[in-house]
Tab-separated table of C-alpha atoms and ligand atoms in Angstrom:
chain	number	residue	atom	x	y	z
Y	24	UNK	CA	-4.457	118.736	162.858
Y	25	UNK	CA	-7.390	118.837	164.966
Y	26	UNK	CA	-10.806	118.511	163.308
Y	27	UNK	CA	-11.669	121.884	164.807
Y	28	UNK	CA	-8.555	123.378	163.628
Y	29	UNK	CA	-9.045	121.812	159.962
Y	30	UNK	CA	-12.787	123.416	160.046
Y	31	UNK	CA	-11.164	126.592	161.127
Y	32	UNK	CA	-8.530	126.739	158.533
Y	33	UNK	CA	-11.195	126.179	156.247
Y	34	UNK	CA	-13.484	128.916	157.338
Y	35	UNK	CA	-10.542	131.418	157.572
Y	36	UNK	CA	-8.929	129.686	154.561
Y	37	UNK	CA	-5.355	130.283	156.004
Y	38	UNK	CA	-2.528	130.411	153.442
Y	39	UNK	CA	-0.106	128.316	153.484
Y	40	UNK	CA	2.590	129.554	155.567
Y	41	UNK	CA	5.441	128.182	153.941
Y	42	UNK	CA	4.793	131.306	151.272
Y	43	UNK	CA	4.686	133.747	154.336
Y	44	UNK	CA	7.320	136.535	153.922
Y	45	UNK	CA	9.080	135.750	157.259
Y	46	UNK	CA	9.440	131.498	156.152
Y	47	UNK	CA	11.069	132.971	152.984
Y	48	UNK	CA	13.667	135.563	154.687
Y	49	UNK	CA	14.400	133.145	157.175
Y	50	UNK	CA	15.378	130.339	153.707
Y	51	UNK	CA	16.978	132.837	152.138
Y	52	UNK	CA	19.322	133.919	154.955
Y	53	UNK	CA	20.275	130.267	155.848
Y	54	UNK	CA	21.124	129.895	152.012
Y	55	UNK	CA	23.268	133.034	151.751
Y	56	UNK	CA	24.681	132.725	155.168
Y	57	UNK	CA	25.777	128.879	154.213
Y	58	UNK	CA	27.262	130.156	150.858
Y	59	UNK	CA	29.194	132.388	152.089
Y	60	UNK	CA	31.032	129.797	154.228
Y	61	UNK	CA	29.204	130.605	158.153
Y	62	UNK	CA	27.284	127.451	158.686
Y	63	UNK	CA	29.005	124.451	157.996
Y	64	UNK	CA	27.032	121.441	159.191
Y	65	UNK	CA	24.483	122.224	161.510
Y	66	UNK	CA	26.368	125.180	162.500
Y	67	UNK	CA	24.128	128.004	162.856
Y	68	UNK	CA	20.845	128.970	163.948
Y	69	UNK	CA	17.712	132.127	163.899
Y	70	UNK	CA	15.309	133.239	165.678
Y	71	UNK	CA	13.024	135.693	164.671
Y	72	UNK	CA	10.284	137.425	166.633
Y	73	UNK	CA	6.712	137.395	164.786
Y	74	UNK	CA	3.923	139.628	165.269
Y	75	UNK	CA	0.514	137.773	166.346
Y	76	UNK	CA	-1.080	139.633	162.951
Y	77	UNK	CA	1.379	138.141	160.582
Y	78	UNK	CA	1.103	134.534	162.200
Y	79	UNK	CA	-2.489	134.356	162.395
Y	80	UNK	CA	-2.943	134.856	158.729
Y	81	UNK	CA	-0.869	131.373	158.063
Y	82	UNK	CA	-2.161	129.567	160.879
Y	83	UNK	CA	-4.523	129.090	164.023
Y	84	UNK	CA	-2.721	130.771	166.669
Y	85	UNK	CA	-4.145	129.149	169.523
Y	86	UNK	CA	-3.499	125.576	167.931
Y	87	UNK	CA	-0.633	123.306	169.437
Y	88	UNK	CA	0.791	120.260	167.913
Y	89	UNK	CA	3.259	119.519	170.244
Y	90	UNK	CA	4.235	121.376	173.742
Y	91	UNK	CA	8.125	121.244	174.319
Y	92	UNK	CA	9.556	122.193	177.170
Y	93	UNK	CA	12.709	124.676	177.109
Y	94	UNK	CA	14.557	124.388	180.511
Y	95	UNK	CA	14.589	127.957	181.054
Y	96	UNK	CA	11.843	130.872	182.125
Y	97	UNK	CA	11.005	133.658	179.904
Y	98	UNK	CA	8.095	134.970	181.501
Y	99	UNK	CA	8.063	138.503	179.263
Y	100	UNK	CA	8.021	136.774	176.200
Y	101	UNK	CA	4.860	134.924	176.966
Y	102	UNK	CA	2.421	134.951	174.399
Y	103	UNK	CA	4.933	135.883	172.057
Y	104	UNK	CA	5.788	134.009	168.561
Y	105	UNK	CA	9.140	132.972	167.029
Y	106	UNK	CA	10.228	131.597	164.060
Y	107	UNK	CA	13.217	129.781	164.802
Y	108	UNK	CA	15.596	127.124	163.285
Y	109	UNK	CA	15.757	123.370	164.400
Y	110	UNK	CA	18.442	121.414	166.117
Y	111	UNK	CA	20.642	119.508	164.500
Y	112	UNK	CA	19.493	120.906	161.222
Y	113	UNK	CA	21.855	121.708	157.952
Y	114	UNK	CA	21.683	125.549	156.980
Y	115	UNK	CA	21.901	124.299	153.719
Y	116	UNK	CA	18.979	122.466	153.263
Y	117	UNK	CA	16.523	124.889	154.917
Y	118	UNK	CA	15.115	126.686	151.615
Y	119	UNK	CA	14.341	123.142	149.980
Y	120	UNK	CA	12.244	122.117	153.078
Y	121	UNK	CA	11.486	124.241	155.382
Y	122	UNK	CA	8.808	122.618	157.096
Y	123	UNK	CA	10.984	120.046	158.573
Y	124	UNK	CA	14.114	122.495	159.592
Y	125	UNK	CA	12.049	125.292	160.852
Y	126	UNK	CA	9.561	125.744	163.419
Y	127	UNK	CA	7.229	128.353	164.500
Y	128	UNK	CA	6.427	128.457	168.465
Y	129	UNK	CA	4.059	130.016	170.890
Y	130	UNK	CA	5.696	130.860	173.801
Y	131	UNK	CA	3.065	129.351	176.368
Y	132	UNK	CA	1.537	131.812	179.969
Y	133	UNK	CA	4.086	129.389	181.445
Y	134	UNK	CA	6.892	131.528	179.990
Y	135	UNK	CA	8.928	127.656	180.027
Y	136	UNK	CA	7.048	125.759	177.250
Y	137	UNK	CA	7.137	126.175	173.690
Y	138	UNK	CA	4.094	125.109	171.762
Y	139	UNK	CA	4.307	124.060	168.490
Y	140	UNK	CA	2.145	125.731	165.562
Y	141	UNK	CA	4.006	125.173	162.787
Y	142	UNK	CA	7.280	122.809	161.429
Y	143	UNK	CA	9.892	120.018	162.287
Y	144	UNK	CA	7.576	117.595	160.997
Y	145	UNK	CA	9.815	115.308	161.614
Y	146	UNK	CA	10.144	114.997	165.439
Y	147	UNK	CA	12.951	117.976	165.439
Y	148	UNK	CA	12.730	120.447	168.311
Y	149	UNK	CA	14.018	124.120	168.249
Y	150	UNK	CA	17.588	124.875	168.512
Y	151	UNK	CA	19.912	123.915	170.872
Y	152	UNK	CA	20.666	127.370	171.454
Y	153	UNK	CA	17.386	128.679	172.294
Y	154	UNK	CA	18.225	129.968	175.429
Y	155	UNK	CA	20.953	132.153	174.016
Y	156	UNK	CA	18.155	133.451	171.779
Y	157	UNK	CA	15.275	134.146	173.523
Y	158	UNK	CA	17.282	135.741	176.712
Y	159	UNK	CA	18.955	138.078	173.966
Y	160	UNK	CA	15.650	138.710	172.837
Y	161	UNK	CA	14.596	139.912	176.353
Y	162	UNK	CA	17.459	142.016	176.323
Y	163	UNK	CA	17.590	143.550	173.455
Y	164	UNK	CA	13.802	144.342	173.006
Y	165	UNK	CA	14.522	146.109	176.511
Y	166	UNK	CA	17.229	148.096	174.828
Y	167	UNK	CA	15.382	148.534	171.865
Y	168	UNK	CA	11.517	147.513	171.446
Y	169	UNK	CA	11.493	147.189	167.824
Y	170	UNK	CA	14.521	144.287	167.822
Y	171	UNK	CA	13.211	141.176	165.895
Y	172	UNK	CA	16.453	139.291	164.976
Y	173	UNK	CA	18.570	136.848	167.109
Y	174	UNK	CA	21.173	135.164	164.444
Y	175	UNK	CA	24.401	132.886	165.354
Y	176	UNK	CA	26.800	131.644	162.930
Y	177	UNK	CA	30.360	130.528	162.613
Y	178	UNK	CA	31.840	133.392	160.050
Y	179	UNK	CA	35.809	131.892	159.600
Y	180	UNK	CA	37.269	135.324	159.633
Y	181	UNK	CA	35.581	135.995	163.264
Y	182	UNK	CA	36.151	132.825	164.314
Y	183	UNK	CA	39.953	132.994	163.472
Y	184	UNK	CA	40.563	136.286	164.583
Y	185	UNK	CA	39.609	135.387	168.483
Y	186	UNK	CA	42.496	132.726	168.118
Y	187	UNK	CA	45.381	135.702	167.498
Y	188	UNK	CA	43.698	138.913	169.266
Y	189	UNK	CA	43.543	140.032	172.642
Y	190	UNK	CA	39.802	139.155	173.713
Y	191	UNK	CA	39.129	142.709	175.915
Y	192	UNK	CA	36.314	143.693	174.145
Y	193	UNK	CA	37.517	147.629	173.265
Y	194	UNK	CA	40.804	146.566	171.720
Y	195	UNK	CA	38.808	143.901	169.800
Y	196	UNK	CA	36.381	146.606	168.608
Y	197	UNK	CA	38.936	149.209	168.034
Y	198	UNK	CA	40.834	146.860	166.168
Y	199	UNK	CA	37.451	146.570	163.615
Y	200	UNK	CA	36.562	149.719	163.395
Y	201	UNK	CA	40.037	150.527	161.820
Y	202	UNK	CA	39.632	148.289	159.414
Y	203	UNK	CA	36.791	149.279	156.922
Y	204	UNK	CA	35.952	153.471	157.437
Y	205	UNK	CA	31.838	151.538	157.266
Y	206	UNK	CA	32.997	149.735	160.713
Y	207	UNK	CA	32.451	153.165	163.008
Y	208	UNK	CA	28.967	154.132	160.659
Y	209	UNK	CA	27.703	149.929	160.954
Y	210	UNK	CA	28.649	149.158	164.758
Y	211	UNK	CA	29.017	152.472	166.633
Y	212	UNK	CA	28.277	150.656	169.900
Y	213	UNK	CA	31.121	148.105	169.487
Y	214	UNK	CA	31.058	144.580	169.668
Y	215	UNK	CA	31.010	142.164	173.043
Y	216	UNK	CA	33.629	139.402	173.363
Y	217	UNK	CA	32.825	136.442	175.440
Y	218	UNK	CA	35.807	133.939	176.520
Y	219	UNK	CA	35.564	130.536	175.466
Y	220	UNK	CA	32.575	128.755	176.966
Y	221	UNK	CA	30.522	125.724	176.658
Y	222	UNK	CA	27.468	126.008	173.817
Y	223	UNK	CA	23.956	125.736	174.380
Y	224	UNK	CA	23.485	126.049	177.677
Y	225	UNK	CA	21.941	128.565	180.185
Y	226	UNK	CA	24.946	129.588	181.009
Y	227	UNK	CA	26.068	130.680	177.924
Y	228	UNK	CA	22.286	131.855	177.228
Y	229	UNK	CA	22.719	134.222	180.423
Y	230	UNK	CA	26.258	135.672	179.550
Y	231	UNK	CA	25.447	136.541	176.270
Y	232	UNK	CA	21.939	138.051	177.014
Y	233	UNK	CA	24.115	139.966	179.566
Y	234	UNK	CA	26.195	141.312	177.030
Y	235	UNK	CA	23.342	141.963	174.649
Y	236	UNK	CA	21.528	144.459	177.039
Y	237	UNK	CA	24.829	146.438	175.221
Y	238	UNK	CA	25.556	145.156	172.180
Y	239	UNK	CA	23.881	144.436	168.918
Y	240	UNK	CA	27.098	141.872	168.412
Y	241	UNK	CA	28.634	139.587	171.134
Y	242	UNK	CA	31.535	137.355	169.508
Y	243	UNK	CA	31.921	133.420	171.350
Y	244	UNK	CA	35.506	133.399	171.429
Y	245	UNK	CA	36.493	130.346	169.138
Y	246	UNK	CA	33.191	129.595	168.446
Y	247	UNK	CA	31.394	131.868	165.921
Y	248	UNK	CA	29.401	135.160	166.217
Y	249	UNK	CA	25.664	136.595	167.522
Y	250	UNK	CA	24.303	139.541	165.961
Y	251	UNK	CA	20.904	141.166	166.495
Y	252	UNK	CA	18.355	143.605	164.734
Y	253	UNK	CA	14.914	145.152	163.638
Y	254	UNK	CA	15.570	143.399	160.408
Y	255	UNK	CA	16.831	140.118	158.907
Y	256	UNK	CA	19.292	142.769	157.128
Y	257	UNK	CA	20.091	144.677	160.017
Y	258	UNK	CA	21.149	141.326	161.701
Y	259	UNK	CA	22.511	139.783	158.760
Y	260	UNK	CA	24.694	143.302	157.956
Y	261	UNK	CA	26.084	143.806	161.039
Y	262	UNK	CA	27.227	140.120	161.111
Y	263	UNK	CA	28.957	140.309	157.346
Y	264	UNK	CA	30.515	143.236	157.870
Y	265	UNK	CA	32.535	142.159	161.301
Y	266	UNK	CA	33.510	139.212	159.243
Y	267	UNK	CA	34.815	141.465	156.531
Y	268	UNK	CA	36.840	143.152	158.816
Y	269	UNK	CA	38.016	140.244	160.499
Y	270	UNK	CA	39.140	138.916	157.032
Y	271	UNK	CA	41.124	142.864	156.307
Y	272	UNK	CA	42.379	141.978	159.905
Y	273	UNK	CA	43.888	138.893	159.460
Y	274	UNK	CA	45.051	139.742	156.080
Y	275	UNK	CA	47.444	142.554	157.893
Y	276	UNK	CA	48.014	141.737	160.897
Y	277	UNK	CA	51.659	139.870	159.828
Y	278	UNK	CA	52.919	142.626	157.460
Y	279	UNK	CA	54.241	146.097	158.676
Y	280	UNK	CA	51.300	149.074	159.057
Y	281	UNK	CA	51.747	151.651	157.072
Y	282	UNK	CA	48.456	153.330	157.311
Y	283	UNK	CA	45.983	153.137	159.740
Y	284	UNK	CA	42.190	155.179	160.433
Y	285	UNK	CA	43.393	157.131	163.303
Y	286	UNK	CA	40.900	157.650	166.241
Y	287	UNK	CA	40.828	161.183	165.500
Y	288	UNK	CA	39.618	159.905	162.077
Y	289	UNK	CA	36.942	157.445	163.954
Y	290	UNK	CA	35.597	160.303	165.364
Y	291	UNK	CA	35.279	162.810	162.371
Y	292	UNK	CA	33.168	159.519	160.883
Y	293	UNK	CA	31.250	158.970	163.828
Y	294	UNK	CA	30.626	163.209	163.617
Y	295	UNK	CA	29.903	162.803	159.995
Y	296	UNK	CA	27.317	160.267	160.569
Y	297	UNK	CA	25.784	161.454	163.948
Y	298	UNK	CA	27.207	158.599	165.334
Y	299	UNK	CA	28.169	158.162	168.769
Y	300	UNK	CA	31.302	155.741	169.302
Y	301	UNK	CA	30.858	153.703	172.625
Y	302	UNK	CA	31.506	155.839	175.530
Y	303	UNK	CA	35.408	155.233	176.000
Y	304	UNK	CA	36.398	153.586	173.342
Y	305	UNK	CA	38.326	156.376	171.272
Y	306	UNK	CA	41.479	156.980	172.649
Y	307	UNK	CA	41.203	161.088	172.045
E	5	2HA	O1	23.358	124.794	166.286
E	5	2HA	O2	25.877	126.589	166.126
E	5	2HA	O3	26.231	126.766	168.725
E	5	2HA	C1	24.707	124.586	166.169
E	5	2HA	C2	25.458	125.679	166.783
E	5	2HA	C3	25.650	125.614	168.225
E	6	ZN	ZN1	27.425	127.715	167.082
């Protein structure tokens, strides 16, 4: 740290952002999401859009201790502030020390660097996927300008189901939504399915920001999941509860169906809830 950035912290006597509310949801979603059998290795990764008035009372906001560059344009999001995890970093060990897995960045009036304020003390950089996350971000704060959340994880369920289902994105969807009566009331909008493709690329960062503009869920066919929200929860929720219909799924799919929800049934949720099910999606 600077000398003029010490004398600052001083005068403003910043607390120490490792106790900031967003460091701890951030921990305590790579914990849970790592217990529960998403994020093996360094499988897995967050971003999470802060406001300037939350950062600034952790740290000076127009600091930099590293510039890195990201290989991609963002221009919208400059100025903006993310919390997001590092590369090659272990979900599991991100609550016991998060100042080396974690990293908070600046987005610079570039809209291609990423300026370091805060985290991977140790040399690490920001997530391999980071252009899957910020160009969802883009999208989804276009569909919806309170979104905060961009989270990716391998959920085994998810991940096993795109290896036995058809990959069109309805009949994946419809195949969910009949599997928990919550499905229609948590994901209304349906879920996106991308085909397999290579990870942590523009590419990949492009088609599933495309999908996103949609979607608050785009599956990676045999790769893992993306989910996104105003809230850690909302992200988190939407993620857990695909996966527990994935699980239902795969638990039934061998055995004869006896029951089913009917899309007539969908609907009367949907109705129930003052839902609206995707456009086209109920066969009715
Ligand atoms: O960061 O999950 O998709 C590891 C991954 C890449
Ligand atoms: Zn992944």
């Amino acid at each position: 740290m600077s000398f003029e950035n010490f004398a600052k912290k001083i005068s403003r006597s910043l607390s120490d952002v490792k106790d900031a509310p967003f460091v701890k949801e951030v921990c305590k979603a790579c914990s849970n999401m790592y217990r529960l059998g998403w994020d093996e290795r360094n499988g897995g990764n967050i971003s999470y859009l802060l406001e300037e008035k939350e950062v600034e009372k952790y740290l000076d906001t127009e600091g930099c201790l590293r510039e890195i560059p990201m290989g991609f344009k963002a221009n919208i999001l400059a100025g903006k502030y993310f919390l997001v995890t590092g590369t090659g970093k272990y979900f599991k060990n991100v609550e016991e020390d998060p100042a080396n897995n974690l990293g908070i960045i600046k987005i610079a009036a570039d809209g291609e660097t990423a300026k370091l304020l805060w985290g991977w003390e140790d040399g690490g950089r920001f997530t391999s996927e980071l252009p899957a996350h910020l160009m969802s971000h883009m999208s989804r704060l276009s569909a919806d300008p309170e979104n905060r959340v961009i989270m990716h994880s391998h959920p085994t369920n998810i991940l096993a189901m795109t290896f036995v289902h058809d990959l069109d994105e309805r009949e994946f969807t419809r195949s969910l939504w009949r599997m928990i009566t919550e499905c229609m009331v948590v994901f209304p909008d349906g879920v996106g399915v991308l085909p397999w493709m290579l990870c942590g690329n523009n590419e990949i960062g492009e088609a599933t920001a495309e999908k996103m503009k949609e979607f608050r869920l785009v599956v990676w066919a045999n790769h893992g999941i993306y989910g996104a929200g105003k809230t850690m929860d909302e992200a988190f929720g939407l993620i857990e509860t695909v996966e527990k219909a994935a699980e239902l799924y795969l638990k039934t799919a061998h055995l004869p169906r006896v029951n089913t929800i009917t899309d007539e049934q969908l609907k009367i949720i949907a109705d129930g809830f003052h839902l609206k099910a995707k456009e086209g999606w109920l066969d009715l």
